[in-house]
Amino acid sequence: MSRLIHSRWIQFALVFSLAIMMLGAGDTAEKRFERVGHNMMCACSCGQILLECNHVGCPDSDRMRKELQAQIAGSGSSPTGGSASGGMGYGGSDKQILEWFVAKYGAMVLAAPLRGGFDNVAWITPIALFLLAIIGTTVIIRVWKSRTQQRVPLKIKGMTTSSTDELRERIRRETLY
Amino acid sequence: MPSHPMPEFGSFSLLLALVLSAYTLVFGAIALLRSSATQRIDSASRLGETARRAGIGSFIAMTCAAFALVWASYTNDYSVAYIMHHTNRSLASWYKFSAIWSGQEGSLVLWAWLLTTYGFVLRLRHRTDVRLFAFASTILAGIQVFFLLLLNFAAPPFSIQPGPTPLDGNGLNPLLQYPEMVIHPPMLYLGYVGFAVPFAFALGALMMRYPGEKWIHITRRWTMVTWLFLTCGIFLGAHWAYSVLGWGGYWGWDPVENASLMPWLTGTAFLHSVMMQEKRGMMKNWNVWLIFSTFMLTILGTLLTRSGLVSSVHAFAQSNIGDWFYGFILIVFAVCLFAFFKNRDHLKSENKLESLVSRESSFLFNNLVLLVACFTVLWGTLFPVLSEYVTGSKATVNAPYYNRVNVPIGLFLLFLTGVGPLLAWRATSLRSIRRNFILPGVAFAVTAIVLMIVGVRPWLDGDDMHATIFSLLTFSLAAGVVTAISSEFLRGANVVRTQTGKNLFASTLQLVRKNTRRYGGYLVHFGIVVMFIGIAGGAFNTSHEMEMNFGDSIQLGPYRLVCQSFSQDSNPNYDTEFALLDVYKYGKKITQLAPEHRFYIASQQPSTIVALHSTLQSDLYVIYEGKNPDTDRPIIKVFLNPLIAWIWIGVLIVIAGTLLGLAPNLARNAFKTPVTSEQPNPSQLMEAEVHHV
């Protein structure tokens, strides 16, 4: 019975947490403009993020910002200039907007590799390496530890493990300087 | 044909420096080989001494060459092509000095001069360990030869301008006409070049099968000083970018920035892992390769940015000397590999890791995380080239990529910064973990809850929740780490207080002075935490852009900016347009800011001068973007960047901590601890432990 109550409480806590997390979740056009604009490069070859391009008289950034605003507002044109139909020309998701810009300006307009295919390698490689390194190190330490444990453990007559730990800790502190 | 005595003197000095360096390399190596063969030791030692003196001579020759270039700059000698391209008559005198490293050839002169200077100090201190220093001196001479070959044949700084001498120069790049540019490159180069010294010692120690870990003790200060210079150089560059480039940020993940970060990451890993070799004779292979990699990364970074392999905003650095660097890095790698395989039996560990929960394993994880971060930066820098090769179209890898991949890695590192010092060497008991981790854990949880109560609620930020989550985690982890560091200080101080009867402050001071290295390290960790707090503030940046007329105002956060006037001015070096903005906070005028837009006459290039009002809470960052040609009114962009000042304060703490770590310890006093009859004497236990090991 007690276990059941505990489990109910855990379920309640989970549902409550999820509900709280969902509360107020929203996305204004301004926020979206900021977010998508920071995932794009200015096409003027300045090497800066679109919304950070501060070149006076930049030939591209103003036009691109207006295009982005239009895409977010859902009234964009097709990348070739004519009126578009379907999701491609009328904003849609962030991904669709970015695809619209790639179609118009080329892949260099994306501030990060987001096209799928080989671009995924850019994301997967560091994460895979990180996980491999962590798992590999853990395994190596465990193997070394099992070898080391075959030695005789330190025992001092008349001392419990906890007091040995305390004393070792004290020695560590006192002998470090 | 007109004669150019000073440039000729400079060219001759460069050639002389090359000859002397080559002598040090060749005859130094012959002397070492002869002395190894245990025959004619006297003649070998005399030959080695001539090589050492030639190395010192190369420093003098290189100093003469650098002086000739400075002289040419200050005397407006536009017969020298480099001076003509990088200075002009109206340039302020300190920028005439910094112009020396503003281009390819000059920056190589700085590099070679610093290298010979490090070599000079090393060769003067040879009595510390004559044979090890002779190896290091010879290896360093090899690196000198490479840079002097470049300066003599590939990128000569004293090339004479063809035709009649121009009356004025092209001027210095406007972006470089900023006070920090006078010290940022030398600091960065001191760091870059400095890693050649521990590299030379490590390679030398491996080649001569140097017994014990003394070479680490010898190079510890070199490595720390070098690391400190690189840290200062990187953050001076970040501060320069923040103050001059005018995009509101301080780090753009440009390939040149990445090139400086990579050796910093591996150098940091090396500084941590050599402690394991010093204390427990472990990780010898790892440490040797860490310092080899760090040195090779300094060369690779230079290769990446100067070969044109990857595009960078540091366009001045691109040239055709990339092939030289390809060749050099291959030679360095081959030599390292050969030395390693020939002597790898010399690098056997004396101990193995005994527990997953120990100081050693925390160092190991710290190393892995730093190396993964380094790999991520390298991977992101090279991915556009790889992508073009595989898919035919170049992908761009910019801030969004690095932020998403590196931020979680950085958080894990921050976690380890707090955890590492709490773990004991060899193994940590469960009880000790529980005792040491309770306070930091509570600090972490309380901070997270308080932040959520005051309004840091990621779930309200829609698709931007990642940034807020990372900030929340950073602030909470920072609280935990600061608590952990403080408790380490307090625990140590309490031990001293019990022993000496002094008050807590005096005990802390004594504690720190008796182990400057350990507590200097904690201070560096504290500085890193403060920097992380500043970086996390970036999640809450806001900005507003507006065309302003007299009396117009912009409201951003608690600040209101009112345009008082806008005007223009001129001097021989540049024309400037600026606006005067009164800044009010909660209705009270606090300051006046004057953002500028300059146009440099000689180079015909524009530049932005940011106006900044910085507080601990946030930076008010104002840019004059230019005038709207239709209305002739200025366009002003204002950023409110929270907690930026914490980054610069963090760097100052890191510098203080490193300097403390470099300071010598106070003489060791014996502790007179009353020992009860039930407990064994600590020295008995130590003895038992030593036998156990």
Coordinates of N, CA and C in Angstrom, one line a residue, chain A residues 20-27 30-32 34-35 38-41 46-49 51-57 62 65 94 107-115 118-127 129-130 133-135 137-142 144-149 151-154 156-159 161-177, chain B residues 245-247 279 313 351-356 359 361 364-365 368-369 372 375-376 379 383 386-387 390-391 393-401 404-405 409 412 421-427 429 431-432 435-436 459-465 488 491-492 495-496 499 511 514-515 518-519 543 545 597 608 623 625-626 637 668 671 673-675 678-680 682 685-686 688-689 692-693:
Chain A
I20 N 3.7 22.2 -15.6 CA 4.3 23.5 -15.3 C 5.3 23.9 -16.5
M21 N 6.0 22.8 -17.0 CA 6.9 23.1 -18.1 C 6.2 23.6 -19.3
M22 N 5.0 23.1 -19.5 CA 4.2 23.5 -20.7 C 3.6 24.9 -20.6
L23 N 3.4 25.3 -19.3 CA 2.7 26.6 -19.1 C 3.5 27.7 -19.7
G24 N 2.7 28.6 -20.4 CA 3.3 29.8 -21.0 C 4.3 29.6 -22.1
A25 N 4.5 28.3 -22.5 CA 5.4 28.1 -23.7 C 4.8 28.7 -24.9
G26 N 5.5 29.6 -25.5 CA 5.0 30.3 -26.7 C 6.1 30.9 -27.4
D27 N 5.9 31.4 -28.6 CA 6.9 31.9 -29.5 C 6.4 33.1 -30.2
E30 N 8.7 38.2 -33.0 CA 10.0 38.9 -32.7 C 11.1 37.9 -32.3
K31 N 10.6 37.0 -31.3 CA 11.6 36.0 -30.8 C 12.0 35.1 -31.9
R32 N 11.1 34.7 -32.8 CA 11.4 33.8 -33.9 C 12.3 34.5 -34.9
E34 N 14.5 36.8 -34.1 CA 15.9 36.8 -33.5 C 16.5 35.4 -33.6
R35 N 15.7 34.3 -33.4 CA 16.3 33.0 -33.3 C 16.7 32.6 -34.7
H38 N 19.6 34.5 -36.1 CA 20.9 34.2 -35.6 C 21.4 32.8 -36.1
N39 N 20.6 32.1 -36.9 CA 21.1 30.9 -37.5 C 21.4 31.1 -38.9
M40 N 21.5 32.3 -39.4 CA 21.8 32.6 -40.8 C 23.0 33.6 -40.9
M41 N 23.8 33.4 -42.0 CA 24.9 34.3 -42.2 C 24.5 35.4 -43.2
C46 N 30.8 38.9 -45.3 CA 31.5 39.5 -44.2 C 31.8 38.5 -43.1
G47 N 31.2 37.3 -43.2 CA 31.5 36.3 -42.3 C 30.7 36.5 -41.0
Q48 N 29.7 37.4 -41.0 CA 29.0 37.6 -39.7 C 27.6 37.1 -39.8
I49 N 27.1 36.8 -38.6 CA 25.7 36.3 -38.4 C 24.8 37.4 -39.0
L51 N 21.9 38.9 -38.2 CA 21.5 39.9 -37.3 C 22.6 40.7 -36.6
E52 N 23.8 40.2 -36.8 CA 25.0 40.9 -36.2 C 25.8 41.7 -37.2
C53 N 25.4 41.6 -38.5 CA 26.2 42.3 -39.6 C 26.0 43.8 -39.4
N54 N 27.1 44.5 -39.2 CA 27.0 45.9 -38.9 C 27.7 46.7 -39.9
H55 N 27.8 46.2 -41.1 CA 28.5 47.0 -42.2 C 27.6 48.2 -42.6
V56 N 28.1 49.3 -42.6 CA 27.4 50.5 -43.1 C 27.3 50.3 -44.7
G57 N 26.1 50.4 -45.2 CA 25.9 50.2 -46.6 C 26.0 48.8 -47.1
D62 N 20.1 44.3 -45.1 CA 18.8 44.9 -44.9 C 17.7 44.1 -45.7
R65 N 17.0 40.7 -44.0 CA 16.2 40.9 -42.8 C 14.8 41.1 -43.1
D94 N 10.6 26.8 -39.0 CA 12.0 27.5 -39.1 C 12.8 26.8 -40.1
A107 N 24.0 27.3 -49.7 CA 24.2 26.6 -48.4 C 25.0 27.5 -47.5
M108 N 25.8 28.4 -48.0 CA 26.7 29.3 -47.1 C 25.8 30.2 -46.3
V109 N 24.5 30.3 -46.6 CA 23.7 31.2 -45.8 C 23.4 30.7 -44.4
L110 N 23.5 29.4 -44.3 CA 23.2 28.7 -42.9 C 24.4 28.9 -42.0
A111 N 24.2 29.4 -40.8 CA 25.3 29.6 -39.8 C 25.8 28.3 -39.2
A112 N 25.1 27.2 -39.4 CA 25.5 25.9 -38.9 C 25.1 24.9 -39.9
P113 N 25.7 23.7 -40.0 CA 25.3 22.7 -41.0 C 24.0 22.1 -40.6
L114 N 22.9 22.5 -41.3 CA 21.6 22.0 -40.9 C 20.8 21.4 -42.1
R115 N 21.6 21.0 -43.2 CA 20.9 20.5 -44.3 C 20.6 19.0 -44.3
F118 N 25.2 14.7 -45.2 CA 26.6 14.8 -44.7 C 26.7 15.8 -43.6
D119 N 25.8 16.8 -43.6 CA 25.9 17.8 -42.5 C 25.7 17.2 -41.1
N120 N 25.0 16.1 -41.1 CA 24.8 15.4 -39.8 C 26.1 14.9 -39.1
V121 N 27.0 14.6 -40.0 CA 28.3 14.2 -39.5 C 29.0 15.2 -38.6
A122 N 28.8 16.5 -39.0 CA 29.3 17.6 -38.2 C 28.9 17.5 -36.7
W123 N 27.6 17.1 -36.6 CA 27.0 17.1 -35.2 C 27.3 15.8 -34.5
I124 N 27.3 14.7 -35.2 CA 27.4 13.4 -34.6 C 28.8 13.1 -34.1
T125 N 29.8 13.6 -34.9 CA 31.2 13.2 -34.6 C 31.6 13.6 -33.2
P126 N 31.5 14.9 -32.9 CA 32.0 15.3 -31.5 C 31.2 14.6 -30.4
I127 N 29.9 14.4 -30.6 CA 29.1 13.8 -29.5 C 29.5 12.3 -29.4
L129 N 32.4 11.1 -30.2 CA 33.7 11.0 -29.6 C 33.7 11.2 -28.1
F130 N 32.8 12.2 -27.7 CA 32.7 12.5 -26.3 C 32.2 11.3 -25.5
A133 N 34.8 8.5 -25.5 CA 35.9 8.9 -24.5 C 35.5 8.6 -23.1
I134 N 34.2 9.0 -22.7 CA 33.8 8.8 -21.4 C 33.6 7.3 -21.0
I135 N 33.0 6.6 -22.0 CA 32.8 5.1 -21.8 C 34.1 4.4 -21.7
T137 N 37.1 5.6 -21.0 CA 37.9 5.9 -19.8 C 37.3 5.1 -18.6
T138 N 36.0 5.1 -18.5 CA 35.4 4.4 -17.4 C 35.8 2.9 -17.4
V139 N 35.7 2.3 -18.6 CA 36.1 0.9 -18.7 C 37.5 0.7 -18.3
I140 N 38.4 1.5 -18.9 CA 39.8 1.4 -18.6 C 40.1 1.5 -17.1
I141 N 39.5 2.5 -16.4 CA 39.7 2.6 -15.0 C 39.2 1.4 -14.2
R142 N 38.1 0.9 -14.7 CA 37.5 -0.3 -14.0 C 38.5 -1.5 -14.1
W144 N 41.8 -1.4 -14.7 CA 42.9 -1.1 -13.8 C 42.6 -1.3 -12.4
K145 N 41.4 -0.9 -12.0 CA 41.0 -1.0 -10.6 C 41.0 -2.5 -10.2
S146 N 40.4 -3.3 -11.1 CA 40.2 -4.7 -10.7 C 41.6 -5.4 -10.6
R147 N 42.6 -4.9 -11.4 CA 44.0 -5.4 -11.3 C 44.6 -5.0 -9.9
T148 N 44.3 -3.7 -9.6 CA 45.0 -3.2 -8.4 C 44.4 -3.8 -7.1
Q149 N 43.1 -4.2 -7.2 CA 42.4 -4.7 -6.0 C 43.0 -6.1 -5.6
R151 N 45.9 -6.6 -5.0 CA 46.9 -6.4 -3.9 C 46.3 -6.4 -2.6
V152 N 47.2 -6.5 -1.5 CA 46.7 -6.5 -0.2 C 46.2 -5.1 0.2
P153 N 44.9 -5.1 0.7 CA 44.4 -3.8 1.1 C 45.1 -3.2 2.4
L154 N 45.1 -2.0 2.5 CA 45.7 -1.3 3.7 C 44.9 -1.6 4.9
I156 N 45.2 -1.2 9.2 CA 46.0 -0.8 10.4 C 45.3 -1.3 11.6
K157 N 46.0 -2.0 12.4 CA 45.4 -2.6 13.6 C 44.7 -1.6 14.5
G158 N 43.5 -2.0 14.8 CA 42.8 -1.1 15.8 C 42.0 0.0 15.1
M159 N 42.0 0.1 13.8 CA 41.3 1.2 13.2 C 40.2 0.7 12.2
T161 N 37.5 1.3 9.0 CA 37.7 2.0 7.7 C 37.4 3.4 7.7
S162 N 36.3 3.8 8.4 CA 36.0 5.3 8.4 C 37.0 6.1 9.0
S163 N 37.5 5.6 10.2 CA 38.5 6.4 10.8 C 39.8 6.5 10.0
T164 N 40.1 5.4 9.3 CA 41.3 5.4 8.4 C 41.1 6.5 7.3
D165 N 39.9 6.5 6.8 CA 39.6 7.5 5.8 C 39.8 8.9 6.3
E166 N 39.3 9.1 7.5 CA 39.4 10.4 8.1 C 40.9 10.8 8.3
L167 N 41.7 9.8 8.8 CA 43.1 10.1 9.0 C 43.8 10.3 7.7
R168 N 43.5 9.5 6.7 CA 44.1 9.7 5.4 C 43.8 11.0 4.9
E169 N 42.6 11.5 5.0 CA 42.2 12.8 4.6 C 43.0 13.9 5.3
R170 N 43.2 13.7 6.6 CA 44.0 14.6 7.4 C 45.4 14.6 6.9
I171 N 45.9 13.4 6.7 CA 47.3 13.4 6.2 C 47.5 14.1 4.9
R172 N 46.5 13.8 4.0 CA 46.6 14.4 2.7 C 46.7 16.0 2.9
R173 N 45.8 16.5 3.7 CA 45.8 17.9 3.9 C 47.1 18.4 4.5
E174 N 47.5 17.7 5.5 CA 48.7 18.2 6.3 C 50.0 18.0 5.6
T175 N 50.0 17.0 4.7 CA 51.3 16.8 4.0 C 51.4 17.5 2.6
L176 N 50.3 18.1 2.2 CA 50.3 18.7 0.9 C 51.1 20.0 1.0
Y177 N 51.4 20.6 2.1 CA 52.2 21.8 2.2 C 53.3 21.7 3.3
Chain B
L245 N 34.7 45.7 -32.9 CA 34.0 45.2 -34.0 C 32.5 45.6 -34.1
G246 N 32.0 46.0 -32.9 CA 30.7 46.6 -32.9 C 29.5 45.7 -33.3
W247 N 29.6 44.4 -33.0 CA 28.4 43.5 -33.2 C 27.8 43.1 -31.9
K279 N 53.0 13.4 -9.0 CA 52.6 12.8 -7.8 C 52.7 11.3 -7.8
V313 N 38.1 36.4 -40.9 CA 38.0 37.8 -41.0 C 39.4 38.4 -40.8
N351 N 52.3 3.7 -11.6 CA 51.1 3.3 -10.9 C 50.0 3.3 -11.9
K352 N 48.9 2.7 -11.4 CA 47.6 2.7 -12.2 C 46.5 3.3 -11.4
L353 N 45.5 3.7 -12.2 CA 44.3 4.3 -11.4 C 43.7 3.2 -10.6
E354 N 43.3 3.6 -9.4 CA 42.7 2.6 -8.5 C 41.2 2.7 -8.3
S355 N 40.7 3.9 -8.6 CA 39.3 4.0 -8.4 C 38.7 5.1 -9.3
L356 N 37.4 4.8 -9.7 CA 36.7 5.8 -10.6 C 36.5 7.1 -9.8
R359 N 41.0 11.6 -7.3 CA 41.5 12.8 -7.9 C 42.1 12.5 -9.3
S361 N 41.2 10.1 -11.5 CA 40.2 9.9 -12.5 C 39.6 11.2 -12.9
L364 N 41.7 12.8 -15.3 CA 41.6 12.1 -16.6 C 40.4 12.5 -17.3
F365 N 39.2 12.6 -16.6 CA 38.0 13.1 -17.2 C 38.1 14.5 -17.7
L368 N 40.0 14.5 -20.9 CA 39.2 14.1 -22.0 C 38.2 15.2 -22.4
V369 N 37.6 15.8 -21.5 CA 36.6 16.9 -21.8 C 37.3 18.0 -22.5
V372 N 38.1 16.8 -26.0 CA 36.9 16.7 -26.9 C 36.5 18.2 -27.3
F375 N 38.9 19.1 -30.0 CA 38.5 18.4 -31.2 C 37.3 19.1 -31.9
T376 N 36.3 19.4 -31.1 CA 35.1 20.1 -31.6 C 35.5 21.4 -32.3
W379 N 37.3 20.4 -35.5 CA 36.4 19.8 -36.4 C 35.5 20.8 -37.1
F383 N 35.5 21.6 -40.9 CA 34.3 20.9 -41.6 C 33.9 21.6 -42.9
L386 N 36.0 19.9 -45.5 CA 35.6 18.5 -45.6 C 34.3 18.5 -46.4
S387 N 33.4 19.3 -46.0 CA 32.0 19.3 -46.6 C 32.1 19.6 -48.1
V390 N 33.5 16.5 -49.9 CA 32.5 15.4 -50.0 C 31.3 15.8 -50.8
T391 N 30.7 16.9 -50.5 CA 29.4 17.2 -51.1 C 29.5 18.2 -52.3
S393 N 29.6 21.4 -52.0 CA 29.3 22.7 -51.6 C 29.8 22.9 -50.2
K394 N 30.2 24.1 -49.9 CA 30.8 24.5 -48.6 C 29.8 24.7 -47.6
A395 N 29.8 24.1 -46.4 CA 28.9 24.4 -45.3 C 29.6 25.5 -44.5
T396 N 28.8 26.3 -43.9 CA 29.3 27.3 -42.9 C 29.2 26.8 -41.5
V397 N 30.2 26.9 -40.8 CA 30.2 26.5 -39.3 C 30.5 27.7 -38.5
N398 N 29.5 28.2 -37.9 CA 29.6 29.5 -37.1 C 29.1 29.3 -35.7
A399 N 28.9 30.4 -35.0 CA 28.5 30.4 -33.6 C 27.4 29.4 -33.2
P400 N 26.3 29.3 -33.9 CA 25.2 28.3 -33.5 C 25.7 26.9 -33.3
Y401 N 26.7 26.5 -34.2 CA 27.2 25.1 -34.1 C 28.0 25.0 -32.8
R404 N 26.1 25.1 -29.5 CA 25.3 23.9 -29.2 C 26.1 22.8 -28.8
V405 N 27.3 22.6 -29.4 CA 28.1 21.4 -29.1 C 29.0 21.7 -27.9
I409 N 29.6 20.5 -23.2 CA 30.9 20.1 -22.8 C 31.5 21.1 -21.7
F412 N 30.0 20.4 -18.3 CA 30.6 19.2 -17.7 C 32.0 19.5 -17.1
P421 N 38.7 18.9 -6.9 CA 39.4 19.2 -5.7 C 38.8 18.5 -4.5
L422 N 37.6 18.0 -4.5 CA 37.0 17.4 -3.4 C 37.3 15.9 -3.3
L423 N 37.9 15.4 -4.3 CA 38.3 14.0 -4.3 C 39.7 13.8 -3.9
A424 N 39.9 12.7 -3.2 CA 41.3 12.4 -2.6 C 42.1 11.7 -3.7
W425 N 43.4 11.7 -3.6 CA 44.3 10.9 -4.5 C 44.0 9.4 -4.2
R426 N 44.2 8.6 -5.2 CA 44.0 7.1 -5.1 C 42.6 6.7 -5.0
A427 N 41.9 7.0 -4.0 CA 40.5 6.6 -3.9 C 39.8 7.5 -2.8
S429 N 36.5 7.6 -0.2 CA 35.5 6.8 0.5 C 34.1 7.4 0.3
R431 N 31.9 7.9 2.5 CA 31.7 8.8 3.6 C 32.3 10.2 3.3
S432 N 33.5 10.2 2.8 CA 34.1 11.4 2.4 C 33.4 12.1 1.3
R435 N 30.3 13.7 2.9 CA 30.7 14.9 3.7 C 31.0 16.1 2.8
N436 N 31.8 15.8 1.8 CA 32.4 16.9 1.0 C 31.3 17.5 0.0
W459 N 11.0 26.9 -19.3 CA 9.8 26.4 -20.0 C 8.9 27.6 -20.5
L460 N 9.3 28.8 -20.1 CA 8.5 29.9 -20.7 C 9.1 30.5 -21.9
D461 N 10.3 30.0 -22.3 CA 11.0 30.6 -23.5 C 10.8 29.9 -24.8
G462 N 9.8 29.0 -24.9 CA 9.5 28.4 -26.2 C 10.7 27.7 -26.7
D463 N 11.0 28.0 -28.0 CA 12.1 27.3 -28.7 C 13.5 27.8 -28.2
D464 N 13.5 28.9 -27.5 CA 14.8 29.5 -27.0 C 15.1 28.9 -25.6
M465 N 14.4 27.8 -25.2 CA 14.6 27.3 -23.9 C 16.0 26.7 -23.6
E488 N 37.0 24.1 0.7 CA 38.3 23.6 0.7 C 39.3 24.6 1.4
R491 N 38.3 24.5 5.2 CA 38.8 23.2 5.9 C 40.3 23.3 6.2
G492 N 41.0 23.8 5.1 CA 42.5 23.9 5.3 C 42.8 24.9 6.3
V495 N 42.4 23.7 9.8 CA 43.5 22.8 10.3 C 44.6 23.7 10.8
V496 N 45.0 24.8 10.0 CA 46.1 25.7 10.4 C 45.7 26.4 11.7
Q499 N 46.3 24.2 14.5 CA 47.7 24.0 14.8 C 48.4 25.3 15.4
L511 N 47.9 29.4 5.1 CA 47.6 28.2 4.3 C 48.0 28.4 2.8
K514 N 51.7 28.7 2.2 CA 52.4 27.4 2.4 C 52.2 26.5 1.2
N515 N 51.2 26.7 0.4 CA 51.0 25.8 -0.8 C 50.4 26.7 -1.9
R518 N 48.7 24.9 -5.0 CA 47.4 24.3 -4.8 C 46.3 25.4 -4.7
Y519 N 46.6 26.4 -3.8 CA 45.5 27.4 -3.6 C 45.5 28.4 -4.8
S543 N 18.5 43.9 -27.6 CA 19.1 45.0 -28.4 C 17.9 45.8 -29.0
E545 N 17.4 48.9 -32.3 CA 18.0 49.8 -33.3 C 17.0 50.8 -33.7
H597 N 31.7 56.8 -35.5 CA 32.0 56.1 -36.7 C 33.1 56.8 -37.4
T608 N 34.3 51.4 -36.4 CA 33.3 51.7 -35.4 C 34.0 51.9 -34.0
I623 N 26.3 51.6 -30.5 CA 27.0 51.7 -31.7 C 26.4 52.8 -32.6
E625 N 25.8 53.4 -36.1 CA 25.9 52.5 -37.3 C 26.1 53.3 -38.6
G626 N 25.9 54.6 -38.6 CA 26.0 55.4 -39.8 C 24.8 56.3 -40.0
K637 N 22.4 51.7 -32.6 CA 22.0 50.4 -32.1 C 22.5 50.3 -30.7
R668 N 58.6 25.2 5.0 CA 57.7 24.3 5.6 C 57.9 24.1 7.1
F671 N 54.4 20.4 11.9 CA 53.2 20.5 12.7 C 53.3 19.7 14.0
T673 N 51.1 18.1 16.3 CA 49.8 17.7 16.6 C 49.8 16.7 17.8
P674 N 49.0 17.0 18.8 CA 48.9 16.1 19.9 C 48.2 14.8 19.4
V675 N 48.9 13.7 19.6 CA 48.4 12.4 19.1 C 47.9 11.5 20.3
E678 N 45.1 6.1 21.3 CA 44.3 5.2 20.5 C 44.6 5.2 19.0
Q679 N 45.1 6.4 18.6 CA 45.2 6.5 17.1 C 46.7 6.4 16.8
P680 N 47.0 5.8 15.6 CA 48.4 5.8 15.2 C 48.8 7.2 14.8
P682 N 50.2 10.1 12.5 CA 50.0 10.2 11.0 C 51.2 9.8 10.2
L685 N 51.0 6.2 9.7 CA 50.1 5.9 8.7 C 50.6 6.2 7.3
M686 N 51.3 7.3 7.2 CA 52.0 7.6 5.9 C 52.9 6.5 5.5
A688 N 52.9 3.5 6.4 CA 52.1 2.3 6.0 C 51.6 2.5 4.6
E689 N 51.2 3.7 4.3 CA 50.6 3.9 3.0 C 51.7 3.8 1.9
H692 N 52.4 0.4 1.2 CA 51.3 -0.2 0.5 C 51.4 0.1 -1.0
V693 N 51.8 1.4 -1.3 CA 51.9 1.8 -2.7 C 53.1 1.0 -3.3

